[in-house]
Short mmCIF file of C-alpha atoms in Angstrom, two decimals:
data_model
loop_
_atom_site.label_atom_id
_atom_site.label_comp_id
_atom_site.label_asym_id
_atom_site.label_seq_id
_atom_site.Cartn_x
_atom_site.Cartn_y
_atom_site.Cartn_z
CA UNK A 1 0.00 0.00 0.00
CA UNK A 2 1.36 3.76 -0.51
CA UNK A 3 3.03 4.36 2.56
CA UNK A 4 0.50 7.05 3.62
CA UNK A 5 -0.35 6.71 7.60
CA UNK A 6 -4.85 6.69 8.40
CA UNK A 7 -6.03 9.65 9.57
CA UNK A 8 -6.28 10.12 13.36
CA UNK A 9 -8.90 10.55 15.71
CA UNK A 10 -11.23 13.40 15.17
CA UNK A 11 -10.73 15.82 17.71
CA UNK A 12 -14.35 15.82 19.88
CA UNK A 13 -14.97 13.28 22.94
CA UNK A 14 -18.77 11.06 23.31
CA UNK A 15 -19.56 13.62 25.71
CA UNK A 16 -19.19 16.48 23.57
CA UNK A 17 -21.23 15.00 19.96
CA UNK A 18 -23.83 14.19 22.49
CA UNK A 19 -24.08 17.33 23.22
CA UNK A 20 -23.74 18.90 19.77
CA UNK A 21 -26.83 17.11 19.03
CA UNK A 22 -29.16 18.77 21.02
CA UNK A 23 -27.22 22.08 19.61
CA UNK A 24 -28.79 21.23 16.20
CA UNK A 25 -30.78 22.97 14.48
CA UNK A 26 -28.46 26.23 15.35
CA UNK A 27 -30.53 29.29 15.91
CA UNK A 28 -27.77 32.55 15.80
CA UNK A 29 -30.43 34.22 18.28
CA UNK A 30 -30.03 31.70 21.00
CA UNK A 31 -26.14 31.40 20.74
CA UNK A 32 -25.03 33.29 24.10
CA UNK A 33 -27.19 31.74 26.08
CA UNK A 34 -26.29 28.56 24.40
CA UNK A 35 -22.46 29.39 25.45
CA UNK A 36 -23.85 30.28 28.97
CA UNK A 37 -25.07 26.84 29.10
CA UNK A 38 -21.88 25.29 28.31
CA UNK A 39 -20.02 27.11 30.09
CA UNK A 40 -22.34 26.31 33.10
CA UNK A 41 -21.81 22.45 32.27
CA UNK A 42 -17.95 22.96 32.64
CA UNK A 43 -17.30 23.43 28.77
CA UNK A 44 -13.96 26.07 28.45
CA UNK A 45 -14.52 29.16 26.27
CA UNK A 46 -12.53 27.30 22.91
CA UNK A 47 -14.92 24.17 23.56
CA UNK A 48 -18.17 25.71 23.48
CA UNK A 49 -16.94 27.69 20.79
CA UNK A 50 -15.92 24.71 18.78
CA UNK A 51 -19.37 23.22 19.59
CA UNK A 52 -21.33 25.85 18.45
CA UNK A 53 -19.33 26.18 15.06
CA UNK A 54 -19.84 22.67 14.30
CA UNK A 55 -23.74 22.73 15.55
CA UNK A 56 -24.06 25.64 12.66
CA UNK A 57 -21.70 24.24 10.23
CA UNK A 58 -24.15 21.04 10.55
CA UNK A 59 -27.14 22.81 10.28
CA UNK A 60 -26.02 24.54 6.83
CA UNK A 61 -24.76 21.37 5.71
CA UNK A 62 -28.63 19.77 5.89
CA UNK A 63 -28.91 21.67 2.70
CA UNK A 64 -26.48 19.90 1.26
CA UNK A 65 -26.57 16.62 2.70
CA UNK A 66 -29.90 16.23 4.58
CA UNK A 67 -30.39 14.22 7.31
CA UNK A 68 -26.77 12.71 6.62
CA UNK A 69 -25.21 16.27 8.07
CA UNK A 70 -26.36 15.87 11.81
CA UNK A 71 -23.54 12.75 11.61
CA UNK A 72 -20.89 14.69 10.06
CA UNK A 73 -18.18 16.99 11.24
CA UNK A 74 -17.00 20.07 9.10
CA UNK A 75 -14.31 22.76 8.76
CA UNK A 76 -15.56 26.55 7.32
CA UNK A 77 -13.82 25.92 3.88
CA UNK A 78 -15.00 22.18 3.53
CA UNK A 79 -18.59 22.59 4.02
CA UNK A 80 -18.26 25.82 1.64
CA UNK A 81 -16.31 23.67 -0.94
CA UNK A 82 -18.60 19.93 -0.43
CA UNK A 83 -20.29 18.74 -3.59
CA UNK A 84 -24.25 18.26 -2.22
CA UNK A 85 -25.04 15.21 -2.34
CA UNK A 86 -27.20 14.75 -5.20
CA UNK A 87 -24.70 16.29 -7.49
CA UNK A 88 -22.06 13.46 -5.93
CA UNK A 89 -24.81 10.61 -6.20
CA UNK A 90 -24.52 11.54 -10.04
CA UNK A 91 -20.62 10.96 -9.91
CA UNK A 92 -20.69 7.96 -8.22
CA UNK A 93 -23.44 6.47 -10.43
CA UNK A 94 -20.85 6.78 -13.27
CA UNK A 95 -18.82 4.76 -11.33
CA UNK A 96 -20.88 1.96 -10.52
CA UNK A 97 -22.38 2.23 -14.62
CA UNK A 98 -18.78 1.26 -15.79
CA UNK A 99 -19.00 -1.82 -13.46
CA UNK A 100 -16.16 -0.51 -11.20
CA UNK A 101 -16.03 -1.66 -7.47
CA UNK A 102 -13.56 0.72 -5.70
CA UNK A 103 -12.14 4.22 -6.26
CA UNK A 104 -9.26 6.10 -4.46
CA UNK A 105 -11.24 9.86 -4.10
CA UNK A 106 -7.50 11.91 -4.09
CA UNK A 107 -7.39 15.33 -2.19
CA UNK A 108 -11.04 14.33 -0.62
CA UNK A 109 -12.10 17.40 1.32
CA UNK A 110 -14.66 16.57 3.99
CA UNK A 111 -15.56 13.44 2.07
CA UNK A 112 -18.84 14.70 0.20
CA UNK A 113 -18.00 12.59 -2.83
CA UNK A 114 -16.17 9.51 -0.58
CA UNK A 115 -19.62 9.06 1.20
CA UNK A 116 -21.37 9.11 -2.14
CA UNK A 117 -19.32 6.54 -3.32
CA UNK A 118 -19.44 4.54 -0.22
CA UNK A 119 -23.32 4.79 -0.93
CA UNK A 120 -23.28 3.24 -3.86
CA UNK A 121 -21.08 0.14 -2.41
CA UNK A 122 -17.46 1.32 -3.37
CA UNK A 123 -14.84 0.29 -1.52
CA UNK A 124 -13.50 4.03 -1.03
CA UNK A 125 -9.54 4.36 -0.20
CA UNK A 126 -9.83 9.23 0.71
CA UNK A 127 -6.31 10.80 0.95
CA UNK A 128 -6.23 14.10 2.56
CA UNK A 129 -3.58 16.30 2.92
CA UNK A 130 -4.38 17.93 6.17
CA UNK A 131 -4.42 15.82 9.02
CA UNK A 132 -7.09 17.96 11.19
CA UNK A 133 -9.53 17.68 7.89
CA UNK A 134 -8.64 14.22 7.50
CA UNK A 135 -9.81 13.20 11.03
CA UNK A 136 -13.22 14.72 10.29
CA UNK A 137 -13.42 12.99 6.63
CA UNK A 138 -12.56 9.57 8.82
CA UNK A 139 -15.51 10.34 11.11
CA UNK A 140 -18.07 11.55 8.60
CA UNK A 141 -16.98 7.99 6.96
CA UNK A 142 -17.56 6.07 9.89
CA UNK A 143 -20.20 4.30 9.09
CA UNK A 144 -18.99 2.56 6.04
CA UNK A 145 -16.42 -0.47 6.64
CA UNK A 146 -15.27 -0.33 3.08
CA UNK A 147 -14.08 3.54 3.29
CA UNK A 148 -10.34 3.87 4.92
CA UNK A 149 -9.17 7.65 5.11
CA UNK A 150 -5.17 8.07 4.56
CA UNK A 151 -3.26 11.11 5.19
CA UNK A 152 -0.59 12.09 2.55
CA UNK A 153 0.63 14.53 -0.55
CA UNK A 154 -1.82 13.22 -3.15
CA UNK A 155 1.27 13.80 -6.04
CA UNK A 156 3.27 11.11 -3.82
CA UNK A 157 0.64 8.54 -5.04
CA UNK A 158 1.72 5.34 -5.69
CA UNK A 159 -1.09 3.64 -7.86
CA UNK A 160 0.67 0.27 -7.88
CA UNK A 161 0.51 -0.16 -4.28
CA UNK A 162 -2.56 2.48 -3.77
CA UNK A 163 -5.49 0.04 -2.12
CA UNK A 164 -8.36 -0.61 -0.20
CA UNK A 165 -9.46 -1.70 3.42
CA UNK A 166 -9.44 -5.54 1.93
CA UNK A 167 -6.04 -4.57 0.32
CA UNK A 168 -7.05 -5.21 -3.26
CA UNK A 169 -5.55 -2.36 -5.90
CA UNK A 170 -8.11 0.37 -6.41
CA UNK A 171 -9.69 0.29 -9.62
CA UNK A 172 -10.74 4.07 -10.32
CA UNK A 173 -9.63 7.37 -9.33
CA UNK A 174 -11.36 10.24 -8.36
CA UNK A 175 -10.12 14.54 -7.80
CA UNK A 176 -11.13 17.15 -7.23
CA UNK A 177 -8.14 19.53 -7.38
CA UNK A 178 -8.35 22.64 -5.12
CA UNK A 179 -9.36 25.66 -7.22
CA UNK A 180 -10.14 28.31 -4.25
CA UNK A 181 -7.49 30.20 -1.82
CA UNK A 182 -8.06 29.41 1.31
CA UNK A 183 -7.14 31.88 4.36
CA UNK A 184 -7.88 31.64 8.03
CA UNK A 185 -10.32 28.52 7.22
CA UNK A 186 -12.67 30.25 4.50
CA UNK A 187 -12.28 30.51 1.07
CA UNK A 188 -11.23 34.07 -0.42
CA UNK A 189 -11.22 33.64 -4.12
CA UNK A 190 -10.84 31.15 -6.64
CA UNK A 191 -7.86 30.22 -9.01
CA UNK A 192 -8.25 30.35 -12.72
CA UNK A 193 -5.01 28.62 -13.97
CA UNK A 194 -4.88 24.93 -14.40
CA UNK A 195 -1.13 24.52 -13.42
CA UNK A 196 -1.89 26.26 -10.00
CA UNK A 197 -4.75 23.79 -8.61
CA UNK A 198 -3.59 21.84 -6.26
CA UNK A 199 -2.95 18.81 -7.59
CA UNK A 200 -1.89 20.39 -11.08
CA UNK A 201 -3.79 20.10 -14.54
CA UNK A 202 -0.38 18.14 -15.61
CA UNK A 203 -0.43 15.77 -12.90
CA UNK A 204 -4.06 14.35 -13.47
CA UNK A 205 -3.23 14.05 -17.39
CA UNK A 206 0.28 11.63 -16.30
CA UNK A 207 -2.41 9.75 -14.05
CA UNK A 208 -4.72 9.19 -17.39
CA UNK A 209 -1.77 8.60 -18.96
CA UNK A 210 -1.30 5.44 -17.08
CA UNK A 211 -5.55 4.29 -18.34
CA UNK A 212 -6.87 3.60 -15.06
CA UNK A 213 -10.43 5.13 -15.19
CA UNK A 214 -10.69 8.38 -13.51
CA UNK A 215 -13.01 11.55 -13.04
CA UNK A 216 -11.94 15.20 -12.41
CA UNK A 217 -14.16 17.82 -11.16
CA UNK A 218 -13.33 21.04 -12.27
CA UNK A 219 -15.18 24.29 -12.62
CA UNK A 220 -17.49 24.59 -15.58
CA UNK A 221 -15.55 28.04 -17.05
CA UNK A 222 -13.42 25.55 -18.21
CA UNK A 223 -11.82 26.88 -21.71
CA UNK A 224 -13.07 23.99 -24.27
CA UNK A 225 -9.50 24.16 -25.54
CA UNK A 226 -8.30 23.08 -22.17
CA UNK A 227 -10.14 19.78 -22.39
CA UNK A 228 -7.66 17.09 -23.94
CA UNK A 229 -8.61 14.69 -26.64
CA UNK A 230 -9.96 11.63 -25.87
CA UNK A 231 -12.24 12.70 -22.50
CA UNK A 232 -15.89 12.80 -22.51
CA UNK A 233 -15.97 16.51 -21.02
CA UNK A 234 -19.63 16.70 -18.90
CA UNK A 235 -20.88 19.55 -17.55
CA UNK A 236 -23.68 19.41 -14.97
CA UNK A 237 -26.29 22.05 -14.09
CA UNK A 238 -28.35 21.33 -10.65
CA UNK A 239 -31.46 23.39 -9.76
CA UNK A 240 -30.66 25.40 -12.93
CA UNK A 241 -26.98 26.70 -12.13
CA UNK A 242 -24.18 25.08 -13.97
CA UNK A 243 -21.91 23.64 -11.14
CA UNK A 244 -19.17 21.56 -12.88
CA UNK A 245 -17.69 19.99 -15.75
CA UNK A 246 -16.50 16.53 -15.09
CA UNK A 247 -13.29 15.23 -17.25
CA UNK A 248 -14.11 11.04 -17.69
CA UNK A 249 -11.08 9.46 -18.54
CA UNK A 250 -10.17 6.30 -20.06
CA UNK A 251 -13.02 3.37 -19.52
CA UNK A 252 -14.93 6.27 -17.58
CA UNK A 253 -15.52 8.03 -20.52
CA UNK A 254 -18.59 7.16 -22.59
CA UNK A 255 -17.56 5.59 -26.22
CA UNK A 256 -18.57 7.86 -28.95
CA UNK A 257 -19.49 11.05 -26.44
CA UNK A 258 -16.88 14.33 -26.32
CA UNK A 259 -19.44 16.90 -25.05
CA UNK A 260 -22.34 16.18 -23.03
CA UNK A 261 -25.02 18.26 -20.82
CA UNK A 262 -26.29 16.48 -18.16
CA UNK A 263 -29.64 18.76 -15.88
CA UNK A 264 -29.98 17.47 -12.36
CA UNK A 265 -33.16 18.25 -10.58
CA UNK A 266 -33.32 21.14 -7.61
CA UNK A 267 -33.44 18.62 -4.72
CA UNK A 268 -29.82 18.72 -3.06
CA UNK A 269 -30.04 15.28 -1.10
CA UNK A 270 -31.99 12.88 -4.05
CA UNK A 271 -30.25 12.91 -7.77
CA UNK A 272 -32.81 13.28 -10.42
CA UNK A 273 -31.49 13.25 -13.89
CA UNK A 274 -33.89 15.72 -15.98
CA UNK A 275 -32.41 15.43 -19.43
CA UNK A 276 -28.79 14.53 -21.50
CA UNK A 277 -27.32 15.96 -24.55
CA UNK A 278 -24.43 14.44 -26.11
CA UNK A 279 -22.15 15.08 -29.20
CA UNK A 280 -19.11 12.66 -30.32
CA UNK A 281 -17.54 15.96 -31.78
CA UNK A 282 -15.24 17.52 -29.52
CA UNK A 283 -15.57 20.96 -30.78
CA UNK A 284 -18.30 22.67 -32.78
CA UNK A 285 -16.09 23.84 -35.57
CA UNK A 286 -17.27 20.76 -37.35
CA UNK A 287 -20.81 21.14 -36.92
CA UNK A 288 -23.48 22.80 -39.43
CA UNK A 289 -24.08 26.42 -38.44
CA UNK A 290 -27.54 26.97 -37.55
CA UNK A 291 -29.79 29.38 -38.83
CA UNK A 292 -30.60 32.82 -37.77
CA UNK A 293 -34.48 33.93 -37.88
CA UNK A 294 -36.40 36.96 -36.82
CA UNK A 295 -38.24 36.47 -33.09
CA UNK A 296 -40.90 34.00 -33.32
CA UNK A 297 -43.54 33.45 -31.12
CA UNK A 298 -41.67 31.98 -28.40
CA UNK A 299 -38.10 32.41 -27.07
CA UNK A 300 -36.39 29.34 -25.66
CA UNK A 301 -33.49 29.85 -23.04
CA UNK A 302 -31.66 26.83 -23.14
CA UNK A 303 -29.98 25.18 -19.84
CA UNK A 304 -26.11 26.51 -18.81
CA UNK A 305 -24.94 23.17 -19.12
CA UNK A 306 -26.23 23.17 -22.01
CA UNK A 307 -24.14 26.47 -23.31
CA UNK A 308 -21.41 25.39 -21.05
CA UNK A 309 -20.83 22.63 -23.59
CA UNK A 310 -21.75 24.41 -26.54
CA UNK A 311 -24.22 22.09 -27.67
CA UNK A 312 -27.06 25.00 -28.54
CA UNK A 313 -26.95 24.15 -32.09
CA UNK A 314 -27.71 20.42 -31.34
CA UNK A 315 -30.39 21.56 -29.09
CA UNK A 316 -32.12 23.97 -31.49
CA UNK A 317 -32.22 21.49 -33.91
CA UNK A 318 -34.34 18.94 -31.12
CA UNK A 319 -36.57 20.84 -30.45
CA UNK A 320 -36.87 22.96 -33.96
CA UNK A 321 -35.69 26.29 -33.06
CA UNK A 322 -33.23 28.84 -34.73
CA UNK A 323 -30.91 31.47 -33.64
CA UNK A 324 -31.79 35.65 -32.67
CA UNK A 325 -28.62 36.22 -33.01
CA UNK A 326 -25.23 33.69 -33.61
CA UNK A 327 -23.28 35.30 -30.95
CA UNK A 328 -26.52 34.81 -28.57
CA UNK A 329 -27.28 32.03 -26.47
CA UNK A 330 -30.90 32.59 -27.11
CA UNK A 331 -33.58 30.36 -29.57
CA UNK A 332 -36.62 31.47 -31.37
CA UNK A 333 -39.60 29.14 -32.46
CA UNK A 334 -43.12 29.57 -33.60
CA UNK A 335 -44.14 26.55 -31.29
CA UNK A 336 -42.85 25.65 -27.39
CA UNK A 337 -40.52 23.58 -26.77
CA UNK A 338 -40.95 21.12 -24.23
CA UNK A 339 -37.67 19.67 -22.88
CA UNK A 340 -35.71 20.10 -18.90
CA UNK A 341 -32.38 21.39 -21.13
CA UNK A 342 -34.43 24.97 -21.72
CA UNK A 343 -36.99 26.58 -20.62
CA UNK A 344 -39.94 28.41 -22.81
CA UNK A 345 -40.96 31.95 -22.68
CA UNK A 346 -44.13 32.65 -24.62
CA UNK A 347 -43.20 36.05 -26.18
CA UNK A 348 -45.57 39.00 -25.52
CA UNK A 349 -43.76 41.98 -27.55
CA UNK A 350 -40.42 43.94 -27.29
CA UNK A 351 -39.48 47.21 -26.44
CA UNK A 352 -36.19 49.44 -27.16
CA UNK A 353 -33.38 48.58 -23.82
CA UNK A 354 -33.91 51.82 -22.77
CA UNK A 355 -34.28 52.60 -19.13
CA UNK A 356 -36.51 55.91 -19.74
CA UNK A 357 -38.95 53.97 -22.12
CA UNK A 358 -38.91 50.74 -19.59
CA UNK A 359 -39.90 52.73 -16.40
CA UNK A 360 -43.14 54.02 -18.08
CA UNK A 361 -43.75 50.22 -19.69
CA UNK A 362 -43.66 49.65 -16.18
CA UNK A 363 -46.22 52.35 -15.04
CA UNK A 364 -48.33 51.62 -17.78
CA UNK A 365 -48.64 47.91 -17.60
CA UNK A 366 -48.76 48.22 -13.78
CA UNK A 367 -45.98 45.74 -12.87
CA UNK A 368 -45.53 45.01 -9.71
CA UNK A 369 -42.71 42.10 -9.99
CA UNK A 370 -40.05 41.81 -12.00
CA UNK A 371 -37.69 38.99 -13.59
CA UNK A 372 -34.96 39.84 -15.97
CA UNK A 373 -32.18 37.60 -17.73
CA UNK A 374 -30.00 39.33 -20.29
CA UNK A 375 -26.94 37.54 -22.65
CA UNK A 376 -24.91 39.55 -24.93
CA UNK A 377 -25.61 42.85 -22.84
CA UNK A 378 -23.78 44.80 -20.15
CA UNK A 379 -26.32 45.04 -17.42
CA UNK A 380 -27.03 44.30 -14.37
CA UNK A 381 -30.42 42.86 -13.73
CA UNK A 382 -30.45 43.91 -10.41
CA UNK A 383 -29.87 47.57 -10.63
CA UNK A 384 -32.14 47.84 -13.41
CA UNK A 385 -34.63 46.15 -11.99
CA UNK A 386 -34.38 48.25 -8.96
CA UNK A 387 -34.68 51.50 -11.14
CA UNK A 388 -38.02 50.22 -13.02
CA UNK A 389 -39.51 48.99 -9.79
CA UNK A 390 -38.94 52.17 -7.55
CA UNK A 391 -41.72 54.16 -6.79
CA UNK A 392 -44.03 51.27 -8.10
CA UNK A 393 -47.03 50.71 -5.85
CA UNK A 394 -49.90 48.07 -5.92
CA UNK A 395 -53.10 49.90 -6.33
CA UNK A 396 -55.73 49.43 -3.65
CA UNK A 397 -57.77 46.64 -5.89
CA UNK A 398 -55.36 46.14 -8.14
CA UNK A 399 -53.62 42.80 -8.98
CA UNK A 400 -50.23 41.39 -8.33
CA UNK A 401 -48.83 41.60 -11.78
CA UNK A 402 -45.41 39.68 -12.45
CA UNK A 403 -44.05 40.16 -15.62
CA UNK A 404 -40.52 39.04 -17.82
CA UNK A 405 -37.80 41.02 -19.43
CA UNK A 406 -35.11 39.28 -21.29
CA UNK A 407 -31.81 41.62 -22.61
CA UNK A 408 -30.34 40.98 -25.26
CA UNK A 409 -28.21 42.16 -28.09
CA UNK A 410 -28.76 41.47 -32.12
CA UNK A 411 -25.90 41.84 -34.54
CA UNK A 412 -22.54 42.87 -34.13
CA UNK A 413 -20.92 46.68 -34.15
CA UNK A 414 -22.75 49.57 -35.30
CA UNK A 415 -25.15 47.35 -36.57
CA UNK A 416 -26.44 45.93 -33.32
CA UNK A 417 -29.59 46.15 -31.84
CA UNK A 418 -29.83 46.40 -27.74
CA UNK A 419 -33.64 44.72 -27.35
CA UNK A 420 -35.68 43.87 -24.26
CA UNK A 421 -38.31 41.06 -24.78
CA UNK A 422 -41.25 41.16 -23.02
CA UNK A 423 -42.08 37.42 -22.00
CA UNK A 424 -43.92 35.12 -19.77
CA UNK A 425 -43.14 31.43 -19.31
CA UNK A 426 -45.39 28.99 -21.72
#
């Protein structure tokens, strides 16, 4: 086995989780007299402290992880970094499709992914860098016999002797390199250049290089030219924000798919897969251009993972829409389209994108509520939104009125058009 010692004990006593449950659900309102009470029951300052960090921590993770969080232990950064569970039921089912029965999960975190694929009965073999998060990950795994939790450089790897509890050689890998700086235990901002996550963008291609199957989660701004050849590239959108692109190498990757969109329902415990695109062509410069049409009756916004992975042309053609504009990640039709990768707006006229001539659409239309999406403008829908609404009053009598604005730009240069669509979902 890679010489890489298990994690240690996580650092809380019987006495103490027992009392962190009863801390759970944290309410910020009660917290000093919460510390009064621990300090009455002989907790020091640091303990009660510690306590109450992990009783919050525990009650933000239950929107990632449900009932699963009350069991688990957490560090600032981890929780704000942990893949909810849904989204890492999604990465393990890849796992399990290929017929694969263990994975190494290298640079694990707090484990979000190693308990999903502990869930789906893999043997899981987590290596953590940090010995204090590593004790928590071996905690949070506790209750899975086939999950072991090492401590070690991930780039020190050994995959010939890398293996599981039973000692058999893992069979998969799985990473997901740091992309954030992290400073005094929270993250500050996130790094953009491939060679500085932690491990390196070279280091997971020499792992591929060796063809053991492997997944990489990285952030879905991915440049497409990044990608190397030969990986199924997928990116993932969950309650309708794009929150990955997965790299599947080797026998993870699907034969015949480069590019694929894959829309996970809203619910951040239970993974429900809406819809898949896929393309076997790894870029679009291959593909037929679509075609560009006036505004139809209906304008179709199609999913971010689907633009993510640049598969709007492929979807157009599904669900027999065109292009406003070939720059613009918006579709036209004269009929809805029903499909999870976009959503429908049935289109009720358009008006210049000009802030005078909006606030009196406004008044005159008596909107109350307001939604706006824009591509291929520079605005920001809240601001502008704030500007139309102020002032705005509901009659005495008079309905609630909602209404839809979607910004967007047609044609290029002096040319180009700066429209807002007036909309309401079909």
């Amino acid at each position: 086995m890679t010489s890489f010692p298990r994690a240690g004990a996580q650092p809380f006593s019987a006495d103490q989780l027992a009392v962190l449950d009863q801390l759970v659900p944290y309410q910020p309102a009660d917290s000093l007299q919460a510390v009064s009470k621990l300090r009455t029951r002989g907790f020091s300052a640091e303990d009660s402290s510690a306590l109450l960090t992990q009783a919050r921590l525990q009650t933000l993770g239950a929107t990632k992880f449900g009932v699963t969080a009350s069991q688990m232990l957490f560090t600032e950064a981890g929780y704000e970094q942990a893949t909810r569970a849904a989204v890492a039921d999604h990465h393990a089912a890849r796992f399990r499709a290929a017929g694969l029965t263990s994975v190494a999960d290298l640079g694990c975190g707090l484990g979000a992914d190693s308990l999903a694929f502990a869930r789906a009965g893999l043997a899981v073999t987590s290596v953590e860098l940090d010995p204090a998060t590593a004790a928590l990950t071996a905690h949070n795994l506790s209750p899975y016999p086939v999950a072991q939790v090492l401590v070690g450089d991930v780039e020190q790897v050994d995959l010939n002797t890398l293996a599981t509890v039973t000692g058999e050689r893992v069979s998969a890998l799985w990473l997901d390199p740091a992309r954030r700086e992290v400073e005094g235990g929270s993250t500050t901002s996130r790094i953009f250049d491939p060679e500085a996550f932690s491990p390196p963008f070279s280091y997971l291609e020499k792992l591929a290089a060796t063809g053991i199957p492997m997944g990489v989660k990285l952030g879905p701004a991915l440049p497409h030219e990044a990608i190397p050849s030969g990986v199924e590239a997928e990116w993932v959108s969950h309650g309708g924000s794009v929150v990955e692109v997965v790299l599947w190498f080797n026998a993870l990757a699907r034969p015949g798919v480069a590019r694929s969109a894959t829309v996970l329902g809203a619910d951040a415990v239970t993974r429900q897969v809406l819809g898949e695109m896929t393309s076997p062509l790894p870029t679009i410069a291959d593909e037929e251009p679509l075609e560009v049409t006036d505004l139809g009756a209906y304008l179709i916004e199609p999913d971010g993972a689907v633009v993510r992975s640049h598969l709007v042309a492929d979807f157009a053609r599904t669900v027999g829409a065109t292009l406003l504009d070939e720059n613009i990640a918006y579709l036209t039709s004269e009929s809805p389209a029903v499909s999870p990768l976009g959503r429908t707006y049935r289109v009720l006229g358009t008006l210049p994108l000009n802030e005078k001539k909006l606030r009196h659409w406004v008044k005159e239309e008596g909107i109350t509520a307001l939604t706006i999406k824009k591509r291929g403008v520079d605005v920001v829908p809240e601001k502008l939104r704030a500007s139309l609404l102020a002032g705005v009053k509901k009659k005495k009598g008079a309905p609630h009125r909602e209404s839809t604005l979607v910004l967007t730009r047609l044609g290029q240069g002096t040319d180009s058009q700066r429209l807002a669509i007036w909309a309401e979902p079909a």
